Short mmCIF file of N, CA and C in Angstrom, two decimals:
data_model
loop_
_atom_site.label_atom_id
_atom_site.label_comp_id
_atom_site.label_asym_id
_atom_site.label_seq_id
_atom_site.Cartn_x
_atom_site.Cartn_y
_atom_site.Cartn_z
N UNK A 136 134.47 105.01 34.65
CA UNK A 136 135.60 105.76 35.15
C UNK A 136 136.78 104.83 35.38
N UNK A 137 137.83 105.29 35.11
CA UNK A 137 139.23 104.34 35.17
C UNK A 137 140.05 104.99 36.41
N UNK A 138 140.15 104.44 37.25
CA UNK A 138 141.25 104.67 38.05
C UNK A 138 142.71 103.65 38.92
N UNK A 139 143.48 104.36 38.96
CA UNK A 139 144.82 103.89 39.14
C UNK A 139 145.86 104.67 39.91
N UNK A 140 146.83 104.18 39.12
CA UNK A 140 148.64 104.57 40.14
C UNK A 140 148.59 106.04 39.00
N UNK A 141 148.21 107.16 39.52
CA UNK A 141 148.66 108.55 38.76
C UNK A 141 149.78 109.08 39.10
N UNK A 142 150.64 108.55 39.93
CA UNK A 142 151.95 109.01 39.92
C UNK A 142 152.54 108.55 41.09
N UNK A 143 153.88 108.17 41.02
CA UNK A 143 154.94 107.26 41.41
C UNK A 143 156.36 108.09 41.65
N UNK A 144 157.09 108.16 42.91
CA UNK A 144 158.27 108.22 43.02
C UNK A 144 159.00 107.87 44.31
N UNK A 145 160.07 108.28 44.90
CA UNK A 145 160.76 107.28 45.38
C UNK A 145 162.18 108.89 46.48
N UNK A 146 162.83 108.08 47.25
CA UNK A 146 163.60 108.54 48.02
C UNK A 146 164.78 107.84 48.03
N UNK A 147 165.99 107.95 48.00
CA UNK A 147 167.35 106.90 48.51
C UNK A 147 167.86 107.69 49.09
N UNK A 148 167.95 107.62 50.19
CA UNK A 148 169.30 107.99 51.06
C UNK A 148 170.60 107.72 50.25
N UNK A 149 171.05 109.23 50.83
CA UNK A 149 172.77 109.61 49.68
C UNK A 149 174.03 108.62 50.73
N UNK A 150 173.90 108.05 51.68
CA UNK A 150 175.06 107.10 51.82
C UNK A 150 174.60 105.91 51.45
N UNK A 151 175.56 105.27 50.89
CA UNK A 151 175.53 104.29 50.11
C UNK A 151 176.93 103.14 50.29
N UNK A 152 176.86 101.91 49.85
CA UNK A 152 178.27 100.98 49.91
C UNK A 152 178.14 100.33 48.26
N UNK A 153 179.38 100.18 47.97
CA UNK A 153 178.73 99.87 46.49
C UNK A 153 178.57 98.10 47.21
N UNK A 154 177.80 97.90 46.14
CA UNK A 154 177.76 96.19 46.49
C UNK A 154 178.99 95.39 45.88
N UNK A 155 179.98 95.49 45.15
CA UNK A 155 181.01 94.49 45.04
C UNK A 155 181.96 95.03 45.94
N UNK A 156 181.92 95.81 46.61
CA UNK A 156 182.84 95.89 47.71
C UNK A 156 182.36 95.13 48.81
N UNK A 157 180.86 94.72 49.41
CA UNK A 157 180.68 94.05 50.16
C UNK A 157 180.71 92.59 50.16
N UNK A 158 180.15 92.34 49.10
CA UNK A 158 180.82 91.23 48.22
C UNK A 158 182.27 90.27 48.37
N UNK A 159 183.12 91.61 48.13
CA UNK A 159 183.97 91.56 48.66
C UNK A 159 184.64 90.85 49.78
N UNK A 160 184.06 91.60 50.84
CA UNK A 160 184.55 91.65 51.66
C UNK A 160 183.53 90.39 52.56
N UNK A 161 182.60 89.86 52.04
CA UNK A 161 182.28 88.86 52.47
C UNK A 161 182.23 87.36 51.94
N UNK A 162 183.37 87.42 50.73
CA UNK A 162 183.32 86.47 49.96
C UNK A 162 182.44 85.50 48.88
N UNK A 163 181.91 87.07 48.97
CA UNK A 163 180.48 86.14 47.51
C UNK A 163 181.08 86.95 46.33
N UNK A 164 180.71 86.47 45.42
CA UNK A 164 180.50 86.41 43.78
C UNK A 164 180.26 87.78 43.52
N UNK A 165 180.54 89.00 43.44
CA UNK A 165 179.69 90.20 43.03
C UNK A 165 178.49 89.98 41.56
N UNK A 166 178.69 89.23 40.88
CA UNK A 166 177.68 88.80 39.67
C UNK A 166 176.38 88.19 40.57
N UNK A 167 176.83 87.49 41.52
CA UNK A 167 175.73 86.69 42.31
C UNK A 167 174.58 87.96 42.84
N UNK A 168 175.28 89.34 43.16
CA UNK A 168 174.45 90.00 44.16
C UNK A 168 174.07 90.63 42.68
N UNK A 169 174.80 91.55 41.61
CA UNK A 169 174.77 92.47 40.69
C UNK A 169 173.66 91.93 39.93
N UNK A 170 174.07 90.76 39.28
CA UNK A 170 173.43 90.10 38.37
C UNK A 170 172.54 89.42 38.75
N UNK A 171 172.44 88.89 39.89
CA UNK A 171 171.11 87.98 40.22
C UNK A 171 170.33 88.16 41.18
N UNK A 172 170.41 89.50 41.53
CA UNK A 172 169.69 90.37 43.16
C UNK A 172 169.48 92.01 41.65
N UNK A 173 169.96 92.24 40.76
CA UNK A 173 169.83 93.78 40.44
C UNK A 173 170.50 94.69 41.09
N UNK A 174 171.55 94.24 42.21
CA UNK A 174 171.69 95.19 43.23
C UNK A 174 173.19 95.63 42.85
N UNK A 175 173.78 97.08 43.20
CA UNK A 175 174.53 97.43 42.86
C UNK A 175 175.26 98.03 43.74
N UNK A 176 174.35 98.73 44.64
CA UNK A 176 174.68 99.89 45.61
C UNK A 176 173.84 99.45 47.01
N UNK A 177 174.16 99.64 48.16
CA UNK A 177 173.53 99.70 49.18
C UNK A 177 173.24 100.38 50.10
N UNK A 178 172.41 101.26 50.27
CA UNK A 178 171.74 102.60 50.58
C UNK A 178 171.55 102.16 51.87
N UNK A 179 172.15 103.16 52.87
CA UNK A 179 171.19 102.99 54.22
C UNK A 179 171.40 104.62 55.00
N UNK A 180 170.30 104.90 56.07
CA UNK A 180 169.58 106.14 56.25
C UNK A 180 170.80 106.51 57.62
N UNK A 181 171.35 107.64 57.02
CA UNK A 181 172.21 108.96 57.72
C UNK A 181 171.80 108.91 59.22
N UNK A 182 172.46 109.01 59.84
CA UNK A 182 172.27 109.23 61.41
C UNK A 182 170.82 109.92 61.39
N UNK A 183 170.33 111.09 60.89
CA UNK A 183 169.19 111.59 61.03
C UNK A 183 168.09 111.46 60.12
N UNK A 184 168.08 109.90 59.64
CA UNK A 184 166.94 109.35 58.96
C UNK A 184 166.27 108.15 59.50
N UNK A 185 164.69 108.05 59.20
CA UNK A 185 164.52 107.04 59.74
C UNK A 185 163.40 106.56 58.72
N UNK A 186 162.57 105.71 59.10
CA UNK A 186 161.56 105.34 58.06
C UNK A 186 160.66 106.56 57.72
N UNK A 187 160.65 107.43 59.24
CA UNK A 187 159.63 108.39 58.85
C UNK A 187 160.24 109.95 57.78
N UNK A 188 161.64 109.95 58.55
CA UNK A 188 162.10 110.62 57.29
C UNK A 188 162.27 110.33 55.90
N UNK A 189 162.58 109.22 55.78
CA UNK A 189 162.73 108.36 54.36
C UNK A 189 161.37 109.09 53.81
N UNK A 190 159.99 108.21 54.56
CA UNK A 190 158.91 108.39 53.82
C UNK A 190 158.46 110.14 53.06
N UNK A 191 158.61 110.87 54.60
CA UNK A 191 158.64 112.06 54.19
C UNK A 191 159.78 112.88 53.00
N UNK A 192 160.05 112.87 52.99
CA UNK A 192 161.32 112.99 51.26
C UNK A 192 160.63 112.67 50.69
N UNK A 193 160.10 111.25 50.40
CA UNK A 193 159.34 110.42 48.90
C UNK A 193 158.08 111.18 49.16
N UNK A 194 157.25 111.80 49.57
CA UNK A 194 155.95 112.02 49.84
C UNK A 194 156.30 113.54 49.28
N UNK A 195 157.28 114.28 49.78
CA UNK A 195 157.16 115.57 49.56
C UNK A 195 157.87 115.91 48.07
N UNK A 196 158.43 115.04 47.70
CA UNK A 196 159.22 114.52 46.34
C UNK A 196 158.14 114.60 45.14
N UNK A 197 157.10 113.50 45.67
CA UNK A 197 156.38 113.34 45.00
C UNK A 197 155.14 114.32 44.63
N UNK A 198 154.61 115.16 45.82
CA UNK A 198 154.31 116.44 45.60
C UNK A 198 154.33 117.77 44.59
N UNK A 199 155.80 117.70 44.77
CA UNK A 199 156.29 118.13 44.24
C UNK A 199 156.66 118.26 42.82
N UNK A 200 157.20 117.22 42.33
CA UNK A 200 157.09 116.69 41.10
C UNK A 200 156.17 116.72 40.48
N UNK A 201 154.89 116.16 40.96
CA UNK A 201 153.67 116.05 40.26
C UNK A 201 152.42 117.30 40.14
N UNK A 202 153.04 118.42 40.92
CA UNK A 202 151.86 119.18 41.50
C UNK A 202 151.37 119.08 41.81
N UNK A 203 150.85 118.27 43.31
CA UNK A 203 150.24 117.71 43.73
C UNK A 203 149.11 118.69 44.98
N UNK A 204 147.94 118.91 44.79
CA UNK A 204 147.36 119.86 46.22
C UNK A 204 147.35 118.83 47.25
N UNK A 205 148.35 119.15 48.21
CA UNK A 205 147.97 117.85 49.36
C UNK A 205 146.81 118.16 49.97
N UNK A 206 145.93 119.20 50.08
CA UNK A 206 144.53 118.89 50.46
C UNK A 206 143.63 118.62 49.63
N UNK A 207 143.71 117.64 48.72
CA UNK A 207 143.58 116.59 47.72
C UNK A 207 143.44 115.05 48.39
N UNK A 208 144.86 115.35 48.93
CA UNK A 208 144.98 113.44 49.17
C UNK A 208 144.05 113.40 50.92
N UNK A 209 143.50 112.33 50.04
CA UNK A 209 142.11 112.04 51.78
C UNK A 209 142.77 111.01 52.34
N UNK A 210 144.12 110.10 52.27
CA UNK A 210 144.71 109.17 53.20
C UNK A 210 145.99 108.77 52.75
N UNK A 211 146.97 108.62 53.52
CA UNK A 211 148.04 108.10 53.19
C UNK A 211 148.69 106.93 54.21
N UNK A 212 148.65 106.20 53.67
CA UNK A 212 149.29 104.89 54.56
C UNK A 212 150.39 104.36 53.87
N UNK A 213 150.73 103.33 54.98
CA UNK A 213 152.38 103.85 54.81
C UNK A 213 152.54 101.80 55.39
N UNK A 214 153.73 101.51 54.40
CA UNK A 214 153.73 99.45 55.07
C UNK A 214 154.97 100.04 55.69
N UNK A 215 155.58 99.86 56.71
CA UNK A 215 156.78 99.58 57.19
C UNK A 215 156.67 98.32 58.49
N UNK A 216 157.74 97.82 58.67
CA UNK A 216 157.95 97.59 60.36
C UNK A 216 159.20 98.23 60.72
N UNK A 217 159.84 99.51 60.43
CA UNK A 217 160.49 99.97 60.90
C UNK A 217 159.60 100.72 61.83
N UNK A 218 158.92 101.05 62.75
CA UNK A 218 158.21 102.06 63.57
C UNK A 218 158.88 102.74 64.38
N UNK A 219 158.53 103.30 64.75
CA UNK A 219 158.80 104.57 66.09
C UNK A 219 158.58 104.62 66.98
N UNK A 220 157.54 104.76 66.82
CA UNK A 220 156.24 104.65 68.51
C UNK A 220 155.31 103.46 67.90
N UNK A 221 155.37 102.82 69.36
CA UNK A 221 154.09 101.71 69.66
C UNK A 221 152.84 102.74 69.62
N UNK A 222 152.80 103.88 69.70
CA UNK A 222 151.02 104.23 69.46
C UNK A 222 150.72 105.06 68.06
N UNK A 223 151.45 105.86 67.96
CA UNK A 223 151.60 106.34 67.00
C UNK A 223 151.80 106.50 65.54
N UNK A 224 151.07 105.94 64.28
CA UNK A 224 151.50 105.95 63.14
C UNK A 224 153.12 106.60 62.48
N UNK A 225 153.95 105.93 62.18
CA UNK A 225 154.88 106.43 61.22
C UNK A 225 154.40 107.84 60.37
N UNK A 226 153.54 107.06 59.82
CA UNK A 226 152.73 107.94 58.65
C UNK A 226 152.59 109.33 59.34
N UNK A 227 152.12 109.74 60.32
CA UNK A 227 151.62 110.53 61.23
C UNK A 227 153.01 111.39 61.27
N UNK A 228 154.12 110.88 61.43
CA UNK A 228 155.26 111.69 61.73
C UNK A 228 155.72 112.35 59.78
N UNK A 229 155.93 111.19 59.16
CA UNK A 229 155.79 111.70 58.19
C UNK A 229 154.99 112.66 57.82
N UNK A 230 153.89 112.81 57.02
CA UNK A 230 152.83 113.72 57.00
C UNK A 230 153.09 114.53 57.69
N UNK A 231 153.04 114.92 59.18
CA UNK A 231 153.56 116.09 59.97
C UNK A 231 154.88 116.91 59.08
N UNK A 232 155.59 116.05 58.79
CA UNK A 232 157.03 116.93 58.68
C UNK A 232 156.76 117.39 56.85
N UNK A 233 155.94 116.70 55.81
CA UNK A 233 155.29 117.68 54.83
C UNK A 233 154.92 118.52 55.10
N UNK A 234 153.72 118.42 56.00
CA UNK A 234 152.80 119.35 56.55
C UNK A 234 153.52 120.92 56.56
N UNK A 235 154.38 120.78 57.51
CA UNK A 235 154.80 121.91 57.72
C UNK A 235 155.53 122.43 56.60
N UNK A 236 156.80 121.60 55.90
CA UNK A 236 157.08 122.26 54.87
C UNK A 236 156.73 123.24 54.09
N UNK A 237 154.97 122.30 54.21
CA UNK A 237 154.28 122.71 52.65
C UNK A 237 153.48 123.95 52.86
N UNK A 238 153.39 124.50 54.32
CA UNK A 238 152.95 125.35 55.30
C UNK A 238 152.76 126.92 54.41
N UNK A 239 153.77 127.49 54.38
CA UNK A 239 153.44 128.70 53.74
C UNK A 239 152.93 128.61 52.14
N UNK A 240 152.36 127.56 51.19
CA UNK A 240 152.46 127.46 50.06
C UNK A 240 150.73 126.97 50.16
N UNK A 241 150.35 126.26 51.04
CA UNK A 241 149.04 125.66 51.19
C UNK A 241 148.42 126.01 52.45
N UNK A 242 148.97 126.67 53.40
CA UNK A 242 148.28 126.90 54.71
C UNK A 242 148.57 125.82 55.97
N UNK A 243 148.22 126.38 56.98
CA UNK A 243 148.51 125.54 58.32
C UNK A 243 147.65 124.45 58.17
N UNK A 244 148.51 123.14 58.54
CA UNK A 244 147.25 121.98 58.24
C UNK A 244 147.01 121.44 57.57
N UNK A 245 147.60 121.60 56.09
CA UNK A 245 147.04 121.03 55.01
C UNK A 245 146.25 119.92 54.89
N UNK A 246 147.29 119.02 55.23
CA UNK A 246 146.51 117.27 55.39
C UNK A 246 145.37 116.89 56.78
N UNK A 247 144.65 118.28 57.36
CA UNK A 247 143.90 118.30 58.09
C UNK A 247 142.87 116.70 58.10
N UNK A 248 142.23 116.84 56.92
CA UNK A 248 141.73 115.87 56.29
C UNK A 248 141.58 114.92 56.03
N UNK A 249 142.76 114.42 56.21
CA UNK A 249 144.04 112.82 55.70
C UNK A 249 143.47 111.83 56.67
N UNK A 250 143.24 110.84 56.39
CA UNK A 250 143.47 109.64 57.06
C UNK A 250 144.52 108.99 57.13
N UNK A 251 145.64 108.78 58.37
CA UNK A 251 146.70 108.37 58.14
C UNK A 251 147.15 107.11 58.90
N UNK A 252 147.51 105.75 58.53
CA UNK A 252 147.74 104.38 58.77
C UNK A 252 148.60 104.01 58.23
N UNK A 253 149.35 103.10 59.56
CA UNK A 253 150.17 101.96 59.35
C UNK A 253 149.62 100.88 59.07
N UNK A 254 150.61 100.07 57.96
CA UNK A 254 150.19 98.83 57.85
C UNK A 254 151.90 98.00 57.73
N UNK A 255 151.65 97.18 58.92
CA UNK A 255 153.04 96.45 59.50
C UNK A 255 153.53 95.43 58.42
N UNK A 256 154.38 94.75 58.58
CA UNK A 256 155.11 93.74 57.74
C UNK A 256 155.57 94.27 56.43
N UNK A 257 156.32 95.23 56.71
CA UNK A 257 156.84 95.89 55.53
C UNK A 257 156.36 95.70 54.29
N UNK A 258 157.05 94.99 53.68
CA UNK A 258 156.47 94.90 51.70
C UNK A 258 154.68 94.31 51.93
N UNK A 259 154.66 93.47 52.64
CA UNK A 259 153.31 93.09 52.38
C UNK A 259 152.02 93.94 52.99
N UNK A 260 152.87 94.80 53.71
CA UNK A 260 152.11 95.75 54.42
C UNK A 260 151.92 97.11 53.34
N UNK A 261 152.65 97.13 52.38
CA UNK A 261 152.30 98.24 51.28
C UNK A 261 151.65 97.48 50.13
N UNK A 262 151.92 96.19 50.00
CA UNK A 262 150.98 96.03 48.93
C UNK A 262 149.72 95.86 49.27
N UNK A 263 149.02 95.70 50.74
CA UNK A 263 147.40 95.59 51.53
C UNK A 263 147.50 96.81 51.35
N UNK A 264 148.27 97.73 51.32
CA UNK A 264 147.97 99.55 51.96
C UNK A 264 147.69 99.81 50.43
N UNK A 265 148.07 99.39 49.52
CA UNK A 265 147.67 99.68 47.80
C UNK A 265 146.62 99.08 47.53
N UNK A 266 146.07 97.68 47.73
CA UNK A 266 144.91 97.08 47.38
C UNK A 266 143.85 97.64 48.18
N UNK A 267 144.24 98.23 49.64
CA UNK A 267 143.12 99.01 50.23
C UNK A 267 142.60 100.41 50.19
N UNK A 268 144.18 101.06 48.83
CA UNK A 268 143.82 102.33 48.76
C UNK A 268 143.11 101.98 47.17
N UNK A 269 143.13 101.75 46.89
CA UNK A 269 142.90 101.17 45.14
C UNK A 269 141.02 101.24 45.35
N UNK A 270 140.72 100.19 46.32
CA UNK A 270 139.39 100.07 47.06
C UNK A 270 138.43 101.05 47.00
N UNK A 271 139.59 102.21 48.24
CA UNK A 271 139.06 103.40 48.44
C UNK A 271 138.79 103.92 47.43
N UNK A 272 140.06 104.57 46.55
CA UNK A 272 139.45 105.28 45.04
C UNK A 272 138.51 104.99 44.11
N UNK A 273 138.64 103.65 44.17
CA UNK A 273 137.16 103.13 43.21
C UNK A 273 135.89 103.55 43.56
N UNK A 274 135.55 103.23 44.96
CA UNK A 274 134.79 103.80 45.87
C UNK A 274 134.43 105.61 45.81
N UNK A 275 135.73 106.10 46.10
CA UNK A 275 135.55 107.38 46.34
C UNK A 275 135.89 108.18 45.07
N UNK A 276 135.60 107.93 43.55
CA UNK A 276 136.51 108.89 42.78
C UNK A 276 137.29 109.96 42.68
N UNK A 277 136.18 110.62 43.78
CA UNK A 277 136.48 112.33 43.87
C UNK A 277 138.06 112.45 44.68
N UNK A 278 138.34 111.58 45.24
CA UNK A 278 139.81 111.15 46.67
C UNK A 278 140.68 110.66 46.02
N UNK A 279 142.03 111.48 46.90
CA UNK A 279 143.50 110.54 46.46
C UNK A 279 143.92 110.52 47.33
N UNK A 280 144.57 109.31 46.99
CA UNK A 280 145.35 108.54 48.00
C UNK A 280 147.06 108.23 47.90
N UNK A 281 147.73 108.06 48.87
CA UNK A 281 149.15 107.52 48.49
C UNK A 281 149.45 106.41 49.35
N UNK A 282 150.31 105.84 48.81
CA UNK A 282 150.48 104.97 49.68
C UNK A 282 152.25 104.35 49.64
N UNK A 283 152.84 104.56 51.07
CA UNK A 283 154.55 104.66 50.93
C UNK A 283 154.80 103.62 51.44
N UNK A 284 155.87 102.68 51.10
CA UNK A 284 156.48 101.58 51.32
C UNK A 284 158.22 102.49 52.14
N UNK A 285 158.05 102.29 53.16
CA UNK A 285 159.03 102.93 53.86
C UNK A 285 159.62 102.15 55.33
N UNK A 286 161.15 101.50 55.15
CA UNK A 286 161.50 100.67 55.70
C UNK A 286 163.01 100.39 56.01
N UNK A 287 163.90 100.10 56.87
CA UNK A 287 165.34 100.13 56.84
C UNK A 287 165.50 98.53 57.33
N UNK A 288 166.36 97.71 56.60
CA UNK A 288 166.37 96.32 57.37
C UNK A 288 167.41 96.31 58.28
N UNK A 289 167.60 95.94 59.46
CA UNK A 289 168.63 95.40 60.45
C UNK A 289 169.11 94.15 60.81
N UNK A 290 170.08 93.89 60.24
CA UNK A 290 170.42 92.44 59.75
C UNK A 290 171.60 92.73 60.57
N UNK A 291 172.01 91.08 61.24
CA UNK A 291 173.22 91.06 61.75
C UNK A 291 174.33 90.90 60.55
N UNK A 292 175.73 91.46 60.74
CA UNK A 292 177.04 92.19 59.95
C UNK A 292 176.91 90.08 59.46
N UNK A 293 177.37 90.09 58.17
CA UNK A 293 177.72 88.85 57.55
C UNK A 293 176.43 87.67 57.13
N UNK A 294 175.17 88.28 58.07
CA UNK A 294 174.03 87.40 58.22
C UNK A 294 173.57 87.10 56.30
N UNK A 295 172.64 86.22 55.78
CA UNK A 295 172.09 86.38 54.69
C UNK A 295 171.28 87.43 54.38
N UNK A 296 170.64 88.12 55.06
CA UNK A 296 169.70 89.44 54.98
C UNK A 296 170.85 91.03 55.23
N UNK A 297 171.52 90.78 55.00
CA UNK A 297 172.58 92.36 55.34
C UNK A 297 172.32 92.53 54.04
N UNK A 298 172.68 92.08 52.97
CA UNK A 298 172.51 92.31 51.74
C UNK A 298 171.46 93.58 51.09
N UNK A 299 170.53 93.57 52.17
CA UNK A 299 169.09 94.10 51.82
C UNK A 299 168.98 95.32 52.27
N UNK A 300 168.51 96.52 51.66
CA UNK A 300 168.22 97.67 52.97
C UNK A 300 167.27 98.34 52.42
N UNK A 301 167.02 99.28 53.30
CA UNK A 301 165.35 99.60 52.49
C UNK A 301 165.30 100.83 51.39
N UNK A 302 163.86 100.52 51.48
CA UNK A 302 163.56 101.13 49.70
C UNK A 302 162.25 102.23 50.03
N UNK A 303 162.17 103.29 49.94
CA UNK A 303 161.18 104.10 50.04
C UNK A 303 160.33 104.14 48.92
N UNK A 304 159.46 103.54 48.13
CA UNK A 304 158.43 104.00 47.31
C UNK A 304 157.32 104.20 47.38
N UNK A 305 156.47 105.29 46.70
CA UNK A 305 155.32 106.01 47.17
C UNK A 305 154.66 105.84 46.01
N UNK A 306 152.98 105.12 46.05
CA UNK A 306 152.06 105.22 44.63
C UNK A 306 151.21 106.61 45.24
N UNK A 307 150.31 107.14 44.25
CA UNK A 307 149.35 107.93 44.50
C UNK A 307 148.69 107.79 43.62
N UNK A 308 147.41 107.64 43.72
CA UNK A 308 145.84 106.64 43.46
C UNK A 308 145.21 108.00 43.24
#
């Protein structure tokens, strides 16, 4: 049996800065950021977004897109260190706010089922949350999994890291 990434997509928040205007305005090279970062545009999350909204968009996106039965997927974990609550999974808020969406189309509850985890340190925390969902599926054939990289950076104005902001992407295993 072969298993893998069966489907992939993603969220950007619609405000945006282009990057040679910041560039700009901070005296670098725009080729330096364009050409040697890929970066063009710089996306960051609307007064009423946060990691968990980010994630939720890419999760329900991806649903969507793919036809997905979310009482299908047996776990979704999620890398950020943007968090919310000290007790509470991200993931947990996310998932909730599918949940309901997906409410009249699949029933109360859907992701009843779900196992849902954070895994901290942003990027490296989604690529453990992929090698540990990867695990699972091998393990479990019959189970899917997703797993969202969902994150906003807060960099001080001019610092070397402003440059950066986050990126919502979601695999499903």
């Amino acid at each position: 049996m072969t298993f893998g990434i069966e489907a992939a997509g993603y969220y950007v928040p619609s405000l945006y800065l282009e990057i040679k205007d910041l560039a700009e305005k901070r005296g670098i090279e725009s080729a330096k950021l364009e050409k040697g970062l890929g970066l063009h545009k710089m996306g960051f999350p609307d007064v009423h977004e946060d990691a968990a909204t980010l994630a939720a968009e890419a999760l329900l996106k991806m649903i969507r897109d793919y036809e997905i039965n979310p009482k299908e997927i047996a776990r979704i974990y999620l890398g950020t260190e943007s968090a919310l609550d000290a007790a509470k999974p991200t993931a947990s808020y996310a998932m909730q706010m599918v949940e309901k969406v997906l409410e009249k189309e699949f029933g109360e509850r859907c992701f009843r089922n779900c196992d849902v985890v954070d895994m901290t340190f942003a990027c490296i925390g989604a690529v453990d949350a992929l090698h540990n969902s990867l695990d699972f599926v091998r393990v479990n054939p019959d189970k899917k999994a997703v797993v969202i990289a969902s994150d906003y950076a807060k960099y001080e104005l001019a610092s070397s890291g402003e440059i950066y902001s986050g990126r919502e992407v979601l695999w499903h295993l």
